[in-house]
Coordinates of C-alpha atoms in Angstrom, one line a residue:
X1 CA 4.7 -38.5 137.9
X2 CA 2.9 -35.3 139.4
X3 CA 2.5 -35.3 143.2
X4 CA -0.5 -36.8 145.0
X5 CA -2.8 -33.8 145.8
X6 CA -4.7 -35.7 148.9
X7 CA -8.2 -34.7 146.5
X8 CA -9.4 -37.5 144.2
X9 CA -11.0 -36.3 141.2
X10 CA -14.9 -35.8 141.2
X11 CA -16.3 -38.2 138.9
X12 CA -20.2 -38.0 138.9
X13 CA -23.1 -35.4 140.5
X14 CA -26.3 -37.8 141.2
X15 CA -29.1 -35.9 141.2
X16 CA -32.6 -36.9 143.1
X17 CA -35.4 -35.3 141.0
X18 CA -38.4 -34.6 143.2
X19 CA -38.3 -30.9 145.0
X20 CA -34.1 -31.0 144.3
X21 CA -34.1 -31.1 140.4
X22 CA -37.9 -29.8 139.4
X23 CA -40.4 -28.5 141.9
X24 CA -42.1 -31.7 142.1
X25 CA -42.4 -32.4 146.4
X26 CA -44.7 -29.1 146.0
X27 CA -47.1 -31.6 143.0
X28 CA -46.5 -34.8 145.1
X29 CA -48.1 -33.0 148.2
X30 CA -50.9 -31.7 146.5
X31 CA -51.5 -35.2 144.6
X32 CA -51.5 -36.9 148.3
X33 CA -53.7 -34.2 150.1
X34 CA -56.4 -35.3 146.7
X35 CA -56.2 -39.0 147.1
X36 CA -55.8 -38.5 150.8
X37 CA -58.8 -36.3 150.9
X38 CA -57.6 -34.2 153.6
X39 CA -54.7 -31.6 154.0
X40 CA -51.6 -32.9 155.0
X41 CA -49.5 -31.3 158.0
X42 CA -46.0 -31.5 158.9
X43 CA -46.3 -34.8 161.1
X44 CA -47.3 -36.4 157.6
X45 CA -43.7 -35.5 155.8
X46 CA -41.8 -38.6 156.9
X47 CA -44.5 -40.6 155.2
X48 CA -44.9 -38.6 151.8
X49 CA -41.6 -36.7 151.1
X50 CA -39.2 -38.6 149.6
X51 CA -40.4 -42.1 149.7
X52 CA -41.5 -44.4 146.8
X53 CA -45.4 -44.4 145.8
X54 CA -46.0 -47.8 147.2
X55 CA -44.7 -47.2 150.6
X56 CA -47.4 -43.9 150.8
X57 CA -49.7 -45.5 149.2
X58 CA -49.6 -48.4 152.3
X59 CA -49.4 -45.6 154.9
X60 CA -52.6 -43.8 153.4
X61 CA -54.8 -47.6 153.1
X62 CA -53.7 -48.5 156.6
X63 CA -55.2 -44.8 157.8
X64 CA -58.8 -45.7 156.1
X65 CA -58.6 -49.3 155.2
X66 CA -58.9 -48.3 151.1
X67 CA -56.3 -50.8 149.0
X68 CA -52.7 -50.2 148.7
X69 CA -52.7 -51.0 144.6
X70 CA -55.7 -49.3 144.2
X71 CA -54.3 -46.0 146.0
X72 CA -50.9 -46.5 144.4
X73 CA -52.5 -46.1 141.0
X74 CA -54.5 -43.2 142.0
X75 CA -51.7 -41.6 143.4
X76 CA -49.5 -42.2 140.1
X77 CA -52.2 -40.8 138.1
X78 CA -52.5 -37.6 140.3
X79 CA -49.0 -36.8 140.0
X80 CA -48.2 -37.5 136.6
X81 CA -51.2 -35.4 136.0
X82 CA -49.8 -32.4 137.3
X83 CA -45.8 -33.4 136.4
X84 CA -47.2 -33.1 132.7
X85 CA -48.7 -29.2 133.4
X86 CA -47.1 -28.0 136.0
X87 CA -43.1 -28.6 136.1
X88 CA -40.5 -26.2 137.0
X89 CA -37.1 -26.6 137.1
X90 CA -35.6 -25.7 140.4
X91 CA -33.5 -22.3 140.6
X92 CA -30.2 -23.1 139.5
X93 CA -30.6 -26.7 138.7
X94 CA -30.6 -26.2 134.5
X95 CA -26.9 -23.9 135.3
X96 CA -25.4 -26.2 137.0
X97 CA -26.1 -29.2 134.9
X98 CA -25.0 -26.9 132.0
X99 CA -21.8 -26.7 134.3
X100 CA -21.0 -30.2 134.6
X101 CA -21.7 -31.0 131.2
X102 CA -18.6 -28.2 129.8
X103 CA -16.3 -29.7 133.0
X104 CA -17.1 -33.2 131.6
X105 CA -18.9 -34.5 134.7
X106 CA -21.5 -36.9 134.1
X107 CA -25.0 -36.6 135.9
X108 CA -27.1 -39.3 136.5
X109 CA -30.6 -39.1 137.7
X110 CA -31.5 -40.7 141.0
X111 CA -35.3 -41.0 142.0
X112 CA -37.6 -42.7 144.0
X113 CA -40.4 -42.2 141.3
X114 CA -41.7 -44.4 138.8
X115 CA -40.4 -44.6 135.1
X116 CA -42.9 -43.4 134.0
X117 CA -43.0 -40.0 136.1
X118 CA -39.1 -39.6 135.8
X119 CA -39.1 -39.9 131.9
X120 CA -41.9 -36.9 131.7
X121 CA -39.0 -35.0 133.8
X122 CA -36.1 -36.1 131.4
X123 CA -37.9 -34.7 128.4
X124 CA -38.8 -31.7 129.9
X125 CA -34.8 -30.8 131.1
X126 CA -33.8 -32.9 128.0
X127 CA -32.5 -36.2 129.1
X128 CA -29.2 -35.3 127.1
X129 CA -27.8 -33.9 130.2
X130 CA -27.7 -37.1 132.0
X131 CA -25.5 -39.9 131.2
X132 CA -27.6 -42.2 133.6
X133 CA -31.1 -42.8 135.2
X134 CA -32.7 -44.7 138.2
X135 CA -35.8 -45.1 139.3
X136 CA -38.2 -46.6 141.7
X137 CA -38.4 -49.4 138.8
X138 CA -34.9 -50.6 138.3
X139 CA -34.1 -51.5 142.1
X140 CA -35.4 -53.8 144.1
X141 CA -34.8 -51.4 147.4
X142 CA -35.8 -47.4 147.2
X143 CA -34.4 -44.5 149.1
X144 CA -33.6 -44.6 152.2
X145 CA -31.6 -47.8 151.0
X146 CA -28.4 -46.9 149.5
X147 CA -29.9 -49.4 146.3
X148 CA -30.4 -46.3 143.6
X149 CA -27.2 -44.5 144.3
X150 CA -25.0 -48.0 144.3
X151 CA -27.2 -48.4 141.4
X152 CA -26.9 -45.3 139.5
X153 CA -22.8 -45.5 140.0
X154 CA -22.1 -49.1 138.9
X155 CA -24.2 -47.6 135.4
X156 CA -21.9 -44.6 135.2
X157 CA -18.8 -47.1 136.3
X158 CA -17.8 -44.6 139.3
X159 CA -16.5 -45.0 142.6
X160 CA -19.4 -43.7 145.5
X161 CA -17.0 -42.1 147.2
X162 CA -16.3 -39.9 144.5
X163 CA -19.6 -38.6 144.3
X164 CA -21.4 -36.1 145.3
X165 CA -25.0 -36.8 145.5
X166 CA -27.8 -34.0 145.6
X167 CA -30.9 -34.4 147.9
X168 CA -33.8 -32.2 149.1
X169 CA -35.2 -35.0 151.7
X170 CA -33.7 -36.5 154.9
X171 CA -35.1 -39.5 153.1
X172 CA -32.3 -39.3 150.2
X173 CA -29.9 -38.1 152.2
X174 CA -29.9 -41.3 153.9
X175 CA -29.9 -43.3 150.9
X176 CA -27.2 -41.3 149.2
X177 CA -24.8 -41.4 152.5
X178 CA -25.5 -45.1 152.8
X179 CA -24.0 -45.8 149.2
X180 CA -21.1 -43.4 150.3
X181 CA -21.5 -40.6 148.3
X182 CA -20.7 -36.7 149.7
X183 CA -24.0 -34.9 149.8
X184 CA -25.3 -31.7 149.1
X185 CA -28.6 -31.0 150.4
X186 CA -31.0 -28.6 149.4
X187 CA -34.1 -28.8 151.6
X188 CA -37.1 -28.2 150.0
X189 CA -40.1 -29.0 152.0
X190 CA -39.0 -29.8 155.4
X191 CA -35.1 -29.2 157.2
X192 CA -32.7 -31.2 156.9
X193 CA -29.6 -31.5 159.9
X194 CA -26.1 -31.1 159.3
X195 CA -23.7 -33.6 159.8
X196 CA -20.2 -34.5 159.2
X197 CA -19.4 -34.8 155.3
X198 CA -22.5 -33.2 154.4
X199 CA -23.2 -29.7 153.0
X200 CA -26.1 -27.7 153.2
X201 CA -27.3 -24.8 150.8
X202 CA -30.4 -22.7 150.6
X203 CA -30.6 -23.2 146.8
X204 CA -28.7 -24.6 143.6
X205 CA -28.5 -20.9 142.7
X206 CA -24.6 -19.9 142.4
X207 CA -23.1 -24.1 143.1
X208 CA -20.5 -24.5 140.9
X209 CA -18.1 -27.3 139.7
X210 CA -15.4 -26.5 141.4
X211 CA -17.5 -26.3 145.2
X212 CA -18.9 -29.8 144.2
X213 CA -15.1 -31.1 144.1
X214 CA -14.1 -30.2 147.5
X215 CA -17.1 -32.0 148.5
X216 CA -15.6 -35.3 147.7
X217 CA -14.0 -36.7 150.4
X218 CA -10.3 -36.7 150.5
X219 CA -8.1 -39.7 150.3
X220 CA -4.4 -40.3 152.1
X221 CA -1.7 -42.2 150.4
X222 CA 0.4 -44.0 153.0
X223 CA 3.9 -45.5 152.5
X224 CA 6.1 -47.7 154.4
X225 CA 9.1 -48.1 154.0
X226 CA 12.6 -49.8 155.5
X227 CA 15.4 -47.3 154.3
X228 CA 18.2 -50.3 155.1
X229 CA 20.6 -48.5 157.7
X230 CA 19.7 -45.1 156.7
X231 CA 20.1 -46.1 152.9
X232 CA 23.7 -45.6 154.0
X233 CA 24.5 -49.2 151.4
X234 CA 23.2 -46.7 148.1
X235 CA 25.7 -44.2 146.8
X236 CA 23.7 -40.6 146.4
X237 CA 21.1 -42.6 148.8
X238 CA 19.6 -39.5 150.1
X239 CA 18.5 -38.2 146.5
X240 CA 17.4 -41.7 145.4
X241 CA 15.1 -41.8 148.4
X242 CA 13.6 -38.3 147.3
X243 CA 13.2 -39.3 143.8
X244 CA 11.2 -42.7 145.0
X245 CA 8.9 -41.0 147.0
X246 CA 8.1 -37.9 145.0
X247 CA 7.5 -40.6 142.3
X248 CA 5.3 -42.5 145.1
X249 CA 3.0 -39.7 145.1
X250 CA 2.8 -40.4 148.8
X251 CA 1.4 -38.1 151.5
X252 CA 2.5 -39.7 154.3
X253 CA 6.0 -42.5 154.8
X254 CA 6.4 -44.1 158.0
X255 CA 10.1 -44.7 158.3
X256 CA 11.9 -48.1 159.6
X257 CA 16.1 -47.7 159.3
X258 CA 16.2 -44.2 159.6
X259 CA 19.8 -44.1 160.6
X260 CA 19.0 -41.4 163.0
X261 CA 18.7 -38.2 160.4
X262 CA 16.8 -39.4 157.7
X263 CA 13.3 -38.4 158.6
X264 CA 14.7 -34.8 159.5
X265 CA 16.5 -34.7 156.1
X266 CA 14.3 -36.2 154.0
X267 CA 11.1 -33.8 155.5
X268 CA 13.2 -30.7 155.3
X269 CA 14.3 -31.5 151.4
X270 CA 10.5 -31.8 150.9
X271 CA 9.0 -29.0 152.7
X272 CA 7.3 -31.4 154.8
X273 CA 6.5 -32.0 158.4
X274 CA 8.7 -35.0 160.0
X275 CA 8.7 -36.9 163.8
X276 CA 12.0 -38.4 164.5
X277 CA 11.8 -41.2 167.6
X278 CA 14.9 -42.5 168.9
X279 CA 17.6 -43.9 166.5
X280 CA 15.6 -46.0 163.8
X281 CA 11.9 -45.0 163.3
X282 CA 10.1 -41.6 162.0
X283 CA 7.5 -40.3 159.8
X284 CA 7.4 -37.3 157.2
X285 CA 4.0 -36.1 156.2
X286 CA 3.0 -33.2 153.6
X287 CA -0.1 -32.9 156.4
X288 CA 0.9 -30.7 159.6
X289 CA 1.4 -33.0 162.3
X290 CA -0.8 -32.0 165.1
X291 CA 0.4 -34.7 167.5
X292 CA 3.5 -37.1 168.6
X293 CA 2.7 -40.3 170.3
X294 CA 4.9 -43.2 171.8
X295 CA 8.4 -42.7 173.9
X296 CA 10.9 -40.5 171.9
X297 CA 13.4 -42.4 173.1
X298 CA 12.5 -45.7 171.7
X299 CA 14.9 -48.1 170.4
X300 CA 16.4 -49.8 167.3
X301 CA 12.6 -51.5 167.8
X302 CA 9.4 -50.4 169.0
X303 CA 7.1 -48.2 167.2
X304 CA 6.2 -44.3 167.4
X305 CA 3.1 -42.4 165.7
X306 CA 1.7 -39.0 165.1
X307 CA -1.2 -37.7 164.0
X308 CA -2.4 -35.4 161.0
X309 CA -4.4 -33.5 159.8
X310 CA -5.7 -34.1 156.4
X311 CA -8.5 -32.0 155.6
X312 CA -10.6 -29.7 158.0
X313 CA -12.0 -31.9 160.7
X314 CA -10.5 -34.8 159.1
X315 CA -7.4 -36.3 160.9
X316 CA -6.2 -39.4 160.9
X317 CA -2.9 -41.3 163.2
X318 CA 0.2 -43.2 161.4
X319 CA 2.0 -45.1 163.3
X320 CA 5.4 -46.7 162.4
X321 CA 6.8 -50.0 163.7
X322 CA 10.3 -52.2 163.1
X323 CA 9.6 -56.1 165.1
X324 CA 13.0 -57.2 165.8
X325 CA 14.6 -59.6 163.0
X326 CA 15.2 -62.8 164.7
X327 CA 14.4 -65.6 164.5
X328 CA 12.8 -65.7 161.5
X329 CA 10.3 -67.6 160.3
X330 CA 10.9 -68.2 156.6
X331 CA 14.0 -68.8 157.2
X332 CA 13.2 -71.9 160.0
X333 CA 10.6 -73.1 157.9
X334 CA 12.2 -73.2 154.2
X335 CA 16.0 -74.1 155.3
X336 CA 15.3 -75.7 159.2
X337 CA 11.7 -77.1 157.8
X338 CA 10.3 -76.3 161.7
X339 CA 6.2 -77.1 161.9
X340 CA 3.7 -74.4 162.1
X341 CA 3.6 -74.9 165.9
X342 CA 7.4 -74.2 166.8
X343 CA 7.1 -71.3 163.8
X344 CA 4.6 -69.5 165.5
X345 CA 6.4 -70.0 169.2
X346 CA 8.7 -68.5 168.0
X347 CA 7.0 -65.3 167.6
X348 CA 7.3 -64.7 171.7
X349 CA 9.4 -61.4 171.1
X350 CA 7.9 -60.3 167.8
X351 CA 4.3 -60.7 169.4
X352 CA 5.1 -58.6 172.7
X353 CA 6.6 -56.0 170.3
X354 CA 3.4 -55.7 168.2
X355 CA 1.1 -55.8 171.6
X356 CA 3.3 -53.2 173.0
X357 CA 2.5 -51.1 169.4
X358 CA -1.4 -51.7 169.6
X359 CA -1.8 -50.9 173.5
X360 CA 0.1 -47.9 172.8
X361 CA -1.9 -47.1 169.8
X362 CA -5.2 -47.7 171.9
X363 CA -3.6 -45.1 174.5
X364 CA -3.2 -42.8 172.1
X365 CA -6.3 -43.1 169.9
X366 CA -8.8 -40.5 169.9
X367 CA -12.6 -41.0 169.6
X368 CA -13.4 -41.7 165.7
X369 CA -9.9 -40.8 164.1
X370 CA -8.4 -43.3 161.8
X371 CA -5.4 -45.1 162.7
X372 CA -3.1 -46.4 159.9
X373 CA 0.2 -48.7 161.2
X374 CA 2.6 -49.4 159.0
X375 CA 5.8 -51.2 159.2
X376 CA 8.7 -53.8 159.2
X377 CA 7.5 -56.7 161.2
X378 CA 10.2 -58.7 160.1
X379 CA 7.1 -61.9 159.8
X380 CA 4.8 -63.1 157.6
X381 CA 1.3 -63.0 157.8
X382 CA -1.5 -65.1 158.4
X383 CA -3.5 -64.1 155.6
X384 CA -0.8 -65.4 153.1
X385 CA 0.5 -68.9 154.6
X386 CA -2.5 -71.6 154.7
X387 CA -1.0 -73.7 157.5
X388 CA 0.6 -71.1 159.6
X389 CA -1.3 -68.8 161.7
X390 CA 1.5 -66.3 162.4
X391 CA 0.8 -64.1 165.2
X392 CA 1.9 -61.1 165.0
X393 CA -0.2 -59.6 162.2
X394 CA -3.2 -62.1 164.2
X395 CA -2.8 -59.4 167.1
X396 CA -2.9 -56.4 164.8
X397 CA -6.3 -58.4 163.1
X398 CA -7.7 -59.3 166.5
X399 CA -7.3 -54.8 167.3
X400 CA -9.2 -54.3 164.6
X401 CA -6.8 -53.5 161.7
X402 CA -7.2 -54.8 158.5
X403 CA -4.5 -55.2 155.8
X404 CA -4.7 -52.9 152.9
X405 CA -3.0 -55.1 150.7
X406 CA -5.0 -58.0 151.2
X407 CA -8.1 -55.7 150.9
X408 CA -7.0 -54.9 147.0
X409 CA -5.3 -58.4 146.9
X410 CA -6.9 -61.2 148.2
X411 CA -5.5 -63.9 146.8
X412 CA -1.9 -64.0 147.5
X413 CA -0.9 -66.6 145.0
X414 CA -2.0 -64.5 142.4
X415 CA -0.8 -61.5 144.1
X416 CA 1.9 -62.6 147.0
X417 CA 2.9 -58.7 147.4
X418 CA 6.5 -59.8 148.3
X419 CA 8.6 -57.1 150.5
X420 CA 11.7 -58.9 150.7
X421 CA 13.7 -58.6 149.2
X422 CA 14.6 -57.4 146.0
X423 CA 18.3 -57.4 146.0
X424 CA 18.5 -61.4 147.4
X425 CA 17.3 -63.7 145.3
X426 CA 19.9 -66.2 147.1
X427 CA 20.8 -66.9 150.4
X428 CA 23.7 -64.3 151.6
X429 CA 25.7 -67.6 153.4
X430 CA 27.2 -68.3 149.7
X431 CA 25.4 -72.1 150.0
X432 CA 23.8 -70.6 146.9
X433 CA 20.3 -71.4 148.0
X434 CA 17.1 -69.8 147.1
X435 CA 16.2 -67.1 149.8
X436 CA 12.6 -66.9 150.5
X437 CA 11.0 -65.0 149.3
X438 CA 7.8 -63.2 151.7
X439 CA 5.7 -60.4 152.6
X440 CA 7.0 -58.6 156.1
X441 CA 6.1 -55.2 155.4
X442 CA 3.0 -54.1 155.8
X443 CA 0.3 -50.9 155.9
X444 CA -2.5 -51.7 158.3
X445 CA -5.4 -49.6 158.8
X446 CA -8.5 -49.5 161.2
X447 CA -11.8 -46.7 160.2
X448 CA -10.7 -46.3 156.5
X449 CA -11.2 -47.3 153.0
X450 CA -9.0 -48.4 150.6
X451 CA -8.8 -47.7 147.3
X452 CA -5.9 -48.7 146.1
X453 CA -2.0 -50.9 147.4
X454 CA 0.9 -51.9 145.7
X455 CA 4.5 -52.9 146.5
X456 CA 7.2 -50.8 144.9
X457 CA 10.4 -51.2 143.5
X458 CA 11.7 -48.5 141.0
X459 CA 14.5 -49.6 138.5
X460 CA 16.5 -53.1 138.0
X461 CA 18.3 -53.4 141.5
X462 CA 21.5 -55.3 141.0
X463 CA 21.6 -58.4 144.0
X464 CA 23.7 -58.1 147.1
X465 CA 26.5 -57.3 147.0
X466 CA 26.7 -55.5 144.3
X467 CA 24.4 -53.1 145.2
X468 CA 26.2 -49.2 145.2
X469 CA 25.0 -48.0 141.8
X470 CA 21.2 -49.2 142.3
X471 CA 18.6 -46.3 141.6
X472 CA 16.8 -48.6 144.1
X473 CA 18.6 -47.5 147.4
X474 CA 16.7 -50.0 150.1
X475 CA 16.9 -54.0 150.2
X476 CA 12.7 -53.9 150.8
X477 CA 10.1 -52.9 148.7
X478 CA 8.2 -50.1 149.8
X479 CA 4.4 -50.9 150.7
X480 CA 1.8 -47.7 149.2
X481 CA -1.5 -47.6 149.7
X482 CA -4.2 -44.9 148.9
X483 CA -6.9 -44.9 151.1
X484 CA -10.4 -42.7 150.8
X485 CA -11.4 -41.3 154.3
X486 CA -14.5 -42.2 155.3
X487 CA -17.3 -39.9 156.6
X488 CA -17.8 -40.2 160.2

């Protein structure tokens, strides 16, 4: 399995037609100023440049009292008129559509224009170059609604956030940012403002493939993960727990059961950057750490974060946490059969631990960065038992996080995501019962998106005791999720 590379692939350029693709804004503004009957000036743009016939067609009846339909039509006729004699493809537009077609990127046209208009364009750049096409026909929404670019991506079958959407207008730019697509803007016509996961270029003259990749926004894989004292219970532990998360293709592990070293080792075997706090918690990251929050000197329990950076002005804060182990609730409700209400008393200790986590976190938190917390919280969670509303991952819900295996997995009898444990299917007091089985372990995540979570568990782990030889070298499954980080 190849290392995650923080980058995921580019999977489609959408291209807006008028003024980015063909020098159209240039025909649209002279077909107005006709039906208008007057030149147009720059306080008319947010009326004519990139929005749908229709909506200029209202502006310019409610101006002289003329009907909308009947100026709609007059304005389709106009334009198509001089679409038909007078197109020109934009500099650089034909190269780089060249460009993605010998990379094997799809293109997919994405226009606030009629049908009729944007087919006259396909035949004149030869609709062969683009695996997809939306109009001002095929939605019920136009630009600035995000409609045409979800649109144009459920057709190609792409994620939006893997996209990278080209726009001459402020108009499309909103659309396209809406839908979640990176943008590239080309201003034709009128300026267009910078802003955070958007770029800006005087031309499509010299864009290539590979500068339309590192537009797409990067994405973080998170794991958690409880190492079981160290993994000190494995033999060649420390190897085994390299192996799994190379294999992981994980960016980032927060650490529970550290046994005091194994952040430091494990980060220095990898090359990466590590935060060791007090004698059971720590995170390694392949992203520089640019910050250490919580006490150092926390205990057994407690949590402890830092924060990276992932991309250039894109950081985000992992925070670690291990709730203490007792009571616990599975264990009172499947073998003591204790009702929801004494279940979720309790919680007392669990509950302070987690509210000591989240008012640290909130300490820590700077304006707009991510925060991801991951962890042992040796509970359930509400989301998975019907008639217990266990509080601990309540109060993480309540701050604001959401849980990013519930996101990919909502239902969890289909999908219960169990954590523990993979080496006990029975009870360890030798009464031979069944031990439950649950979901304690968790990655949590407030101001991201996720794409993707699983549970992991690499091999056949033989049960408890028996457990030396296991390529498996932890009595929890590991928690992974991939996120996409979202533009802010």
């Amino acid at each position: 399995m190849t290392p995650h590379t923080s980058q995921f692939p580019l999977q489609a350029v959408l291209f807006d037609m008028d003024g980015t693709l063909v020098d159209t804004e240039r025909l649209w503004w002279e077909a107005v100023e006709q039906v208008a009957g007057r030149p147009l000036t720059e306080a008319d743009q947010p009326d004519v440049l990139g929005r749908p016939v229709e909506h200029t067609a209202a502006w310019l009846g409610a101006a002289d009292g003329r009907p909308a339909a009947d100026l709609a039509a007059e304005l389709h006729r106009e334009f198509a008129a001089r679409v038909r004699t007078g197109i020109v493809p934009r500099p650089g537009a034909l190269e780089l559509l060249d460009a993605l077609a010998a990379a094997g990127v799809p293109a997919a046209l994405v226009t606030a224009s009629p049908r009729a208009v944007a087919d006259v364009v396909l035949d004149a750049l030869g609709a062969d170059r683009f695996a997809a096409s939306v109009t001002a026909d095929d939605t019920v929404r136009t630009k600035p609604a995000p409609d045409p670019y979800r649109a144009a991506c459920r057709a190609l079958g792409v994620d939006p956030a893997a996209c990278v959407a080209v726009e001459d207008t402020e108009t499309g730019v909103a659309s396209a940012e809406a839908a979640g697509c990176a943008v590239l803007a080309v201003p034709s016509l009128a300026p267009i403002g910078t802003a955070p996961g958007r770029t800006l270029r005087d031309s499509l003259t010299g864009v290539t493939v590979e500068e339309l990749r590192r537009m797409v926004g990067p994405e973080l894989r998170v794991m958690s993960w409880n190492l079981w004292l160290g993994g000190s219970e494995v033999d060649d532990h420390r190897a085994k727990q390299l192996k799994v998360i190379l294999e992981s293709g994980a960016d980032v592990v927060g650490l529970q059961e550290t046994g005091g070293t194994a952040a430091q080792e494990l980060a220095e075997a990898l090359g990466w950057h590590h935060h060791r706090a007090g004698e059971n918690l720590g995170v390694i990251s392949r992203h520089p750490i640019t910050a250490r929050f919580g006490d150092p000197d926390v205990g057994f329990y407690g949590a402890a974060g830092v924060r990276i950076a992932v991309a250039p002005g894109r950081e985000v804060d992992v925070w670690t946490a291990h709730l203490h182990y007792t009571p616990y609730g599975p264990y009172e409700s499947v073998f003591d059969g204790l009702p929801a209400r004494e279940l979720i008393a309790h919680e007392e200790l669990r509950l302070s631990q987690m509210r000591d986590a989240l008012d640290r976190i909130a300490d820590s938190c700077g304006g707009g960065v991510p925060v991801v917390l991951v962890g042992d919280f040796n509970c359930p969670s509400h989301l998975d038992w019907p008639d217990v509303a266990w509080p601990v991952t309540k109060a993480a819900e309540d701050a604001g996080f959401a849980d990013s295996y519930r996101e990919a997995h909502p239902d969890p009898v289909a999908e219960p995501g169990h954590t523990w444990s993979p080496i006990h299917p029975v009870h360890e007091d030798g009464s031979g019962r069944p031990e439950p089985q649950d979901r304690i372990d968790y990655v949590l995540h407030r101001g991201l998106t996720v794409r993707d979570a699983r549970t992991l568990v690499t091999g056949r782990p033989r049960p408890w005791p028996d457990v030396a030889d296991n390529d498996w070298p932890s009595d929890h499954a590991a928690v992974v999720t991939t996120f996409a980080l979202t533009r802010t």
